[in-house]
Coordinates of C-alpha atoms in Angstrom, one line a residue:
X1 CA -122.7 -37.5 56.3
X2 CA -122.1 -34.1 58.6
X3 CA -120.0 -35.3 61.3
X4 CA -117.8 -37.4 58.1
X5 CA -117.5 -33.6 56.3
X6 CA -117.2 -32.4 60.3
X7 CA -114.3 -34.9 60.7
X8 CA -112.6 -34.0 57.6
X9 CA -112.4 -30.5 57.9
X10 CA -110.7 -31.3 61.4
X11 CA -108.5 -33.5 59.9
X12 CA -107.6 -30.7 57.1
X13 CA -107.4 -28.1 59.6
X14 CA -105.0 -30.1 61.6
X15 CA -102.7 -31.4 58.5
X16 CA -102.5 -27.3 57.5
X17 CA -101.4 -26.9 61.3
X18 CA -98.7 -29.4 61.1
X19 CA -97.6 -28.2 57.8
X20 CA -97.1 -24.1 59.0
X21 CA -95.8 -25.4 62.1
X22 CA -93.4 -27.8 60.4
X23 CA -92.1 -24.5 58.1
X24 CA -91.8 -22.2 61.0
X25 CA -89.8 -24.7 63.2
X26 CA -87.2 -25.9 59.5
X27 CA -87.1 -22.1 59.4
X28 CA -86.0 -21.2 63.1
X29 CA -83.5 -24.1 63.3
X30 CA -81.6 -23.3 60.1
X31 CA -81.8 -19.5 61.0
X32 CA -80.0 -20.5 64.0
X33 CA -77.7 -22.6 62.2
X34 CA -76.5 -19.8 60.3
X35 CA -76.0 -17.6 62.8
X36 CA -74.2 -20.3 64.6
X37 CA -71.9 -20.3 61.6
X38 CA -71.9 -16.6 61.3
X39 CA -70.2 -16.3 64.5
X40 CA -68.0 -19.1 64.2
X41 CA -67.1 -16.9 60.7
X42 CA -66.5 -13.7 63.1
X43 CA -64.3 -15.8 65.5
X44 CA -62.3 -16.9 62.7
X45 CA -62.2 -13.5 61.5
X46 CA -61.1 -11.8 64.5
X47 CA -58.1 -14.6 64.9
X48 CA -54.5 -13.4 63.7
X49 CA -53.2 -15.8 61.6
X50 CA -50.4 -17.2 62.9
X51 CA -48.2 -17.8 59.8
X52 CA -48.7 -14.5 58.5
X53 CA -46.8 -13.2 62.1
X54 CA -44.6 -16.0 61.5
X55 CA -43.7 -14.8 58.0
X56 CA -43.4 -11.2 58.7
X57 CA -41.0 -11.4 61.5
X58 CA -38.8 -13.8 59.3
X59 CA -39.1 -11.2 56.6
X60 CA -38.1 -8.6 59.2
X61 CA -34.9 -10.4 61.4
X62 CA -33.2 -12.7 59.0
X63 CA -31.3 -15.9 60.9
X64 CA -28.9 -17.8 59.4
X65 CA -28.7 -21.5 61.2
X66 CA -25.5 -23.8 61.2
X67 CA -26.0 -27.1 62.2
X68 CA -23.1 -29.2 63.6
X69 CA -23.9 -33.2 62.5
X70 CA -22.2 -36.1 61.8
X71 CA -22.6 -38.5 58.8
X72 CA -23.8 -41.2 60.8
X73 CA -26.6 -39.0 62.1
X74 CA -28.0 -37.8 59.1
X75 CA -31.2 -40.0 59.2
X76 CA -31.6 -40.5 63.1
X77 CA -31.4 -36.6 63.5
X78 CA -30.3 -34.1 61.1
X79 CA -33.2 -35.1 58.8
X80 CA -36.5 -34.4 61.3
X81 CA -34.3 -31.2 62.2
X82 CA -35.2 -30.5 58.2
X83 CA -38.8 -31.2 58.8
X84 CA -39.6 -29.4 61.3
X85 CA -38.2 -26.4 62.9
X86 CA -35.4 -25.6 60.1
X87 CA -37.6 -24.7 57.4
X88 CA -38.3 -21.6 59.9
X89 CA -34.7 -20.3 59.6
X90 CA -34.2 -18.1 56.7
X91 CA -31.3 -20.5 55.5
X92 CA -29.7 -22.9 57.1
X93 CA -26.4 -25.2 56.6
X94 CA -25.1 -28.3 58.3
X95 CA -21.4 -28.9 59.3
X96 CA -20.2 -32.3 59.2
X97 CA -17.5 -34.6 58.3
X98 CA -18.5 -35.0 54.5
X99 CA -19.9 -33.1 52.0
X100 CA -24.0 -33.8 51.6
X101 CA -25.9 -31.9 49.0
X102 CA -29.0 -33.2 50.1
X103 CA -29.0 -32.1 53.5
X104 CA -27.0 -29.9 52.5
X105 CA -23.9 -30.0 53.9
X106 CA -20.2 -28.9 54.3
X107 CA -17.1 -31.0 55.0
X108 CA -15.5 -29.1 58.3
X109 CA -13.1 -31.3 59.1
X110 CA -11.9 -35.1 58.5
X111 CA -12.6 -36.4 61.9
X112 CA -15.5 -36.8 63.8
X113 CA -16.7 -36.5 67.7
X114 CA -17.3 -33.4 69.4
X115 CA -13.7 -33.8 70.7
X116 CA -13.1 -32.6 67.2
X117 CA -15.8 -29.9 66.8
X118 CA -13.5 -26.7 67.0
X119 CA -11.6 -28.1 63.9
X120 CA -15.2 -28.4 61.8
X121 CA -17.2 -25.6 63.4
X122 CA -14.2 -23.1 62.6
X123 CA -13.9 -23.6 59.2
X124 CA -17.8 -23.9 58.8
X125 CA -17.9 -20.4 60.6
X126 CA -15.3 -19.3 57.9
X127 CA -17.2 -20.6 54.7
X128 CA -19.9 -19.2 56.5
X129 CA -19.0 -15.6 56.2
X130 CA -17.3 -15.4 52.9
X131 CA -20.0 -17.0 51.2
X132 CA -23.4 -15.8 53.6
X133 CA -21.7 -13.3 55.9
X134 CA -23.4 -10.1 54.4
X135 CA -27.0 -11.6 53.6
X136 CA -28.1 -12.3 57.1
X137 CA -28.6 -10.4 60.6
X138 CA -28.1 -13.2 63.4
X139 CA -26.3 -16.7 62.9
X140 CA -27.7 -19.4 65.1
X141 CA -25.2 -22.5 65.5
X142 CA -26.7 -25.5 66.8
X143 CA -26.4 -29.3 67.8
X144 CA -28.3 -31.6 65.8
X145 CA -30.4 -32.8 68.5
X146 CA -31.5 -29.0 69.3
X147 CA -35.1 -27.5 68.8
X148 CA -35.7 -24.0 68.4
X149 CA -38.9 -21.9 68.3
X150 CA -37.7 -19.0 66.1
X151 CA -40.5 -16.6 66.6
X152 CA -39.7 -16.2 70.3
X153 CA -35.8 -16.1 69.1
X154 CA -37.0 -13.3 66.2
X155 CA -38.7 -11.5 69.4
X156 CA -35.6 -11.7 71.5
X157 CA -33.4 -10.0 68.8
X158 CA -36.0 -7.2 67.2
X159 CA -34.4 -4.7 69.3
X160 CA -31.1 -5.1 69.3
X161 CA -28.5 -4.3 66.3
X162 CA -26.9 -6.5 64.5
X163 CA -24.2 -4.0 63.1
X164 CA -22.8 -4.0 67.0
X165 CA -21.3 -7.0 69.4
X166 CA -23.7 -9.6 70.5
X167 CA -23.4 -13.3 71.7
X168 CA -26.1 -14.9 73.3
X169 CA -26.7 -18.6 74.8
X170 CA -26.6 -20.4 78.2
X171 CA -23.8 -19.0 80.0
X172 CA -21.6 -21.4 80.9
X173 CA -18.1 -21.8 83.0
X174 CA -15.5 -24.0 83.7
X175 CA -11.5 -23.6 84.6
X176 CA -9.2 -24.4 82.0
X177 CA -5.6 -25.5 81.8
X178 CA -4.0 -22.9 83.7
X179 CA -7.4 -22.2 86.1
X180 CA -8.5 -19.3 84.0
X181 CA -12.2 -18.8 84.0
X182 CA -13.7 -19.7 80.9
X183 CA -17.7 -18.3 80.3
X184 CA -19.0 -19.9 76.8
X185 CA -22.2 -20.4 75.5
X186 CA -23.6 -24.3 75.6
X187 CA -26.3 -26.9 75.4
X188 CA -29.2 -25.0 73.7
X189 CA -26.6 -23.5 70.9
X190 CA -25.0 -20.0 70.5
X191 CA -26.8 -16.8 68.7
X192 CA -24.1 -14.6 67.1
X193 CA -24.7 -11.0 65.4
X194 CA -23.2 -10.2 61.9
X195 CA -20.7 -8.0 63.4
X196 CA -19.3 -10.6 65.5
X197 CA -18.9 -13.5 63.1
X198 CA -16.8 -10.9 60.9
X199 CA -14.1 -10.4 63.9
X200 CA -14.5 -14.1 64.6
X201 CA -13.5 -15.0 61.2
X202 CA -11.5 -11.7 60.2
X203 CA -9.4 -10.7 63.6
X204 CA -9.6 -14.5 66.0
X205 CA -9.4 -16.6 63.6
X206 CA -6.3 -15.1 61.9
X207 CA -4.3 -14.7 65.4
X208 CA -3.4 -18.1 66.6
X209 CA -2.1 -16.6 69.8
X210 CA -5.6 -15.3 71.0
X211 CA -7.8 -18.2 68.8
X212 CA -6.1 -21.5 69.1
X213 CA -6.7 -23.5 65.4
X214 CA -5.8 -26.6 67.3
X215 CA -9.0 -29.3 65.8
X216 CA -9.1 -30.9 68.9
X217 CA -10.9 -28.8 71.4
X218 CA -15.0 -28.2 71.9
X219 CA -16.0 -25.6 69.4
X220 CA -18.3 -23.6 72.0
X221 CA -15.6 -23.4 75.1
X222 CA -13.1 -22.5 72.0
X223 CA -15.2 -19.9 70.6
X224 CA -16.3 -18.3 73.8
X225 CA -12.3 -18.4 74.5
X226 CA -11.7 -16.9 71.4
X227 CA -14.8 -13.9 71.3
X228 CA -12.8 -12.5 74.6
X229 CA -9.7 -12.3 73.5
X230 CA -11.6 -9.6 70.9
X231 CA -13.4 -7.9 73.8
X232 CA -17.2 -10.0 72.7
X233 CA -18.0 -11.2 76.4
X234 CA -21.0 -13.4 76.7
X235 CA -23.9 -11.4 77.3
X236 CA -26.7 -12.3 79.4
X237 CA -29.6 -14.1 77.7
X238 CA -32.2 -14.6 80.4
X239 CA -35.7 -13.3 80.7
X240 CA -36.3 -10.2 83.4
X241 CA -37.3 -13.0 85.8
X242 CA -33.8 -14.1 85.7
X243 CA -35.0 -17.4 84.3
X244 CA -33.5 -19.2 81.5
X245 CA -34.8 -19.1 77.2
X246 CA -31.9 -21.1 75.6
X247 CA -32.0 -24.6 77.2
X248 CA -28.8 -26.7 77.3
X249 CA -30.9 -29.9 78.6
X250 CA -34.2 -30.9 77.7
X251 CA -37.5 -29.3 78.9
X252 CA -38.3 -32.5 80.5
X253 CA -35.3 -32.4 82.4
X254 CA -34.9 -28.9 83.4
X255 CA -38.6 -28.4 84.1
X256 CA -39.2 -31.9 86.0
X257 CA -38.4 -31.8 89.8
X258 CA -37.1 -35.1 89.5
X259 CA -33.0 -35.5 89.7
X260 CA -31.0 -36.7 86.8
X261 CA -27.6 -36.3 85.6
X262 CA -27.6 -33.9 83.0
X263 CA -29.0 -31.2 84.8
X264 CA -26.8 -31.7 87.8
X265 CA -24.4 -31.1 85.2
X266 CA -25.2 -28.0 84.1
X267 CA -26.1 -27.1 87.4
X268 CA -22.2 -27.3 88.0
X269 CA -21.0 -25.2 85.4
X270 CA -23.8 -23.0 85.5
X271 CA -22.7 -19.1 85.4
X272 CA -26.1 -17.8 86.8
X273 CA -28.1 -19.7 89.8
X274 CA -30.4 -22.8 88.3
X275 CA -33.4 -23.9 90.6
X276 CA -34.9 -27.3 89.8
X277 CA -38.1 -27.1 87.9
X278 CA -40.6 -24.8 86.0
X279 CA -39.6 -21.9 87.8
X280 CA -36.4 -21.8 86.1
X281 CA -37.6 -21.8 82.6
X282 CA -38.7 -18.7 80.4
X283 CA -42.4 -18.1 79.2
X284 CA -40.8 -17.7 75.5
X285 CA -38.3 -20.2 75.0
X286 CA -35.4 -19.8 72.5
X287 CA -34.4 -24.0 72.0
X288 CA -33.9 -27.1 74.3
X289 CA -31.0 -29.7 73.9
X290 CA -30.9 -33.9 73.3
X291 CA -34.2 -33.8 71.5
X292 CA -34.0 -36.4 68.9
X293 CA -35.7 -38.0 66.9
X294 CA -39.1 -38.6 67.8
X295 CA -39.1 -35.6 70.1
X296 CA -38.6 -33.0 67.5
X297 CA -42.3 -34.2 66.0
X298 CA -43.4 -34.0 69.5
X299 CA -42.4 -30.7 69.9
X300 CA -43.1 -29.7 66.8
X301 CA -46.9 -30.6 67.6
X302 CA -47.2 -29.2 71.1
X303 CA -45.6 -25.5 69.5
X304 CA -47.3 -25.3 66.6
X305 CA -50.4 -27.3 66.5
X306 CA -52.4 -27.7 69.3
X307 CA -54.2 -25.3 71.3
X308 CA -55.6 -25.2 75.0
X309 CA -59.4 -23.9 75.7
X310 CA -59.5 -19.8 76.8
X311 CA -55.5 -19.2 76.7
X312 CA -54.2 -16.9 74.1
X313 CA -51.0 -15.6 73.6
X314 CA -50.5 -12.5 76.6
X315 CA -49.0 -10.1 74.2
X316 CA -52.2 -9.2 72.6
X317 CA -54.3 -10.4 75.7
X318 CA -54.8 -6.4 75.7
X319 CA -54.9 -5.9 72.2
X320 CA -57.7 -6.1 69.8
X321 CA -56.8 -8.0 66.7
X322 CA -58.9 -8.5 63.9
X323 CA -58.4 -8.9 60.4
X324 CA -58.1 -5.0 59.5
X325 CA -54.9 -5.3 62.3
X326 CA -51.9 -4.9 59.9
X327 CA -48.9 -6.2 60.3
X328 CA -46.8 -3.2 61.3
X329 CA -49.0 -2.9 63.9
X330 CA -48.6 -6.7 65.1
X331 CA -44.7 -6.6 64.8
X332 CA -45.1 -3.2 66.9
X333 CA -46.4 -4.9 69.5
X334 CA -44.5 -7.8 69.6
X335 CA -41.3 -5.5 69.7
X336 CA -42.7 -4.0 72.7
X337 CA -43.1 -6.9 74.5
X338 CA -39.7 -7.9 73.4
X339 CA -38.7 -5.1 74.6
X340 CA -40.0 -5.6 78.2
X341 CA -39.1 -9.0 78.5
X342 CA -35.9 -9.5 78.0
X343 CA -32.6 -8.0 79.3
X344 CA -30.3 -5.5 77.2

């Protein structure tokens, strides 16, 4: 009868063991839990978010972006153009061949093929100003197989005035007719200040003898043509690196060290030198060129989506942001790094 009450108060003992034990170890792991979760809280905390910056420098350097199309593309490329990167743009309007509310777009001209594109993209550029001229800072005119990143665009123009001359692109040249050097702006599209689209529209575009209305002629060797004549030279739009932001090609092209076509291309007409590969290409890309379809999601994805373990954007990689960093401040410093950056 003793060792039975001896072996039930061991058994007791041992069950009240188990028991505190069994508390205390609960206890420890979901206090560790939560402060797991308390610093995955901080982290999230302490991370700007991204579409408030987004938002503020739209609110801050208003872009207005023309699209040149075609009918016959409107589902094949003007339409992923809309779902991604457009919606970024504080308005935007297509040019085409028709009119399309839906898109929407404007009829420039009756005939279509980029043969043709001076006779739609100058009376685009027209309606354009009269009805959106004073309402916007920057007009961006674009292909429709052309994505843009329009934060590192909104960086490159936060210090520079749009009341004064500016024309921006990749500076292209070629020899016309009579073996006059032309310098345009081609490929990845051409970024135009307020100023400048009035005395495209108001002083070129009423003087056939210095701005040719002739339909039949490419609209960016035409307009680059026809911003000289005015004294509007193209400007140069690289980084301080001398490497390149607006893209005529694709990335894949222009950053691959393979050969191809296109870039050889560009490589001819090129105003400034053009190494193959990486080392050409700007840490803050403005758009690339022939991305369609497809490729506009992909890009779209890669920009805006996905992120890569320990890198961080390097113009805060000084900066400590958390979430009493306001905005002003943010801007501030991404004006400064605009600032030293880019040439001016």
């Amino acid at each position: 009868m003793v060792s039975f009450i001896k072996l039930f108060t061991l058994i007791f003992i041992l069950l009240i063991f188990l028991i505190i034990y069994s508390l205390y170890f609960i206890q420890n792991y979901y206090t560790k839990i939560d402060k797991i979760s308390s610093n995955y809280e901080d982290l999230n905390i302490n991370q700007i978010d991204f579409n408030l910056i987004s938002d503020e420098l739209k609110r801050n350097v208003s872009i207005f972006c023309i699209i040149h199309t075609s009918p016959k593309y409107k589902y094949s490329r003007a339409i992923h153009l809309k779902n991604t990167w457009l919606k970024r743009c504080n308005d935007y309007l297509f040019i085409s061949t028709e009119n399309d509310i839906s898109l929407p777009a404007i009829k420039g001209f009756r005939k279509d093929g980029y043969q043709f594109s001076n006779g739609r993209i100058r009376k685009g550029l027209t309606y354009i100003y009269k009805n959106y001229g004073n309402n916007y800072d920057w007009f961006f005119k674009v292909d429709d197989d052309t994505y843009a990143i329009m934060e590192n665009v909104r960086m490159f123009l936060m210090n520079r005035d749009s009341q004064t001359d500016h024309y921006y692109g990749y500076k292209l040249k070629i020899k016309d007719y009579y073996k006059h050097q032309i310098e345009y702006m081609s490929g990845g599209g051409y970024l135009i200040s307020k100023e400048t689209l009035m005395k495209l529209v108001t002083v070129a575009f009423k003087n056939p003898k210095i701005c040719s209305p002739m339909p039949n002629i490419p609209d960016d060797v035409q307009i680059g043509r026809c911003l000289k004549n005015i004294n509007i030279t193209t400007m140069d739009s690289r980084d301080i690196y001398d490497r390149h932001v607006f893209l005529p090609s694709s990335f894949s092209e222009f950053g691959s060290l393979i050969k191809n076509t296109h870039w050889d291309g560009f490589k001819k007409r090129s105003y400034y030198n053009l190494p193959k590969g990486l080392s050409a290409l700007g840490n803050f890309p403005m758009s690339f060129h022939y991305v369609i379809g497809d490729m506009q999601y992909g890009l779209e994805y890669l920009f805006y989506h996905t992120e890569v373990v320990g890198r961080t954007s390097r113009i805060f990689n000084k900066v400590y942001l958390n979430k009493e960093s306001n905005t002003t401040f943010i801007l501030d410093e991404i004006k400064k790094y605009g600032k030293s950056n880019f040439k001016y």
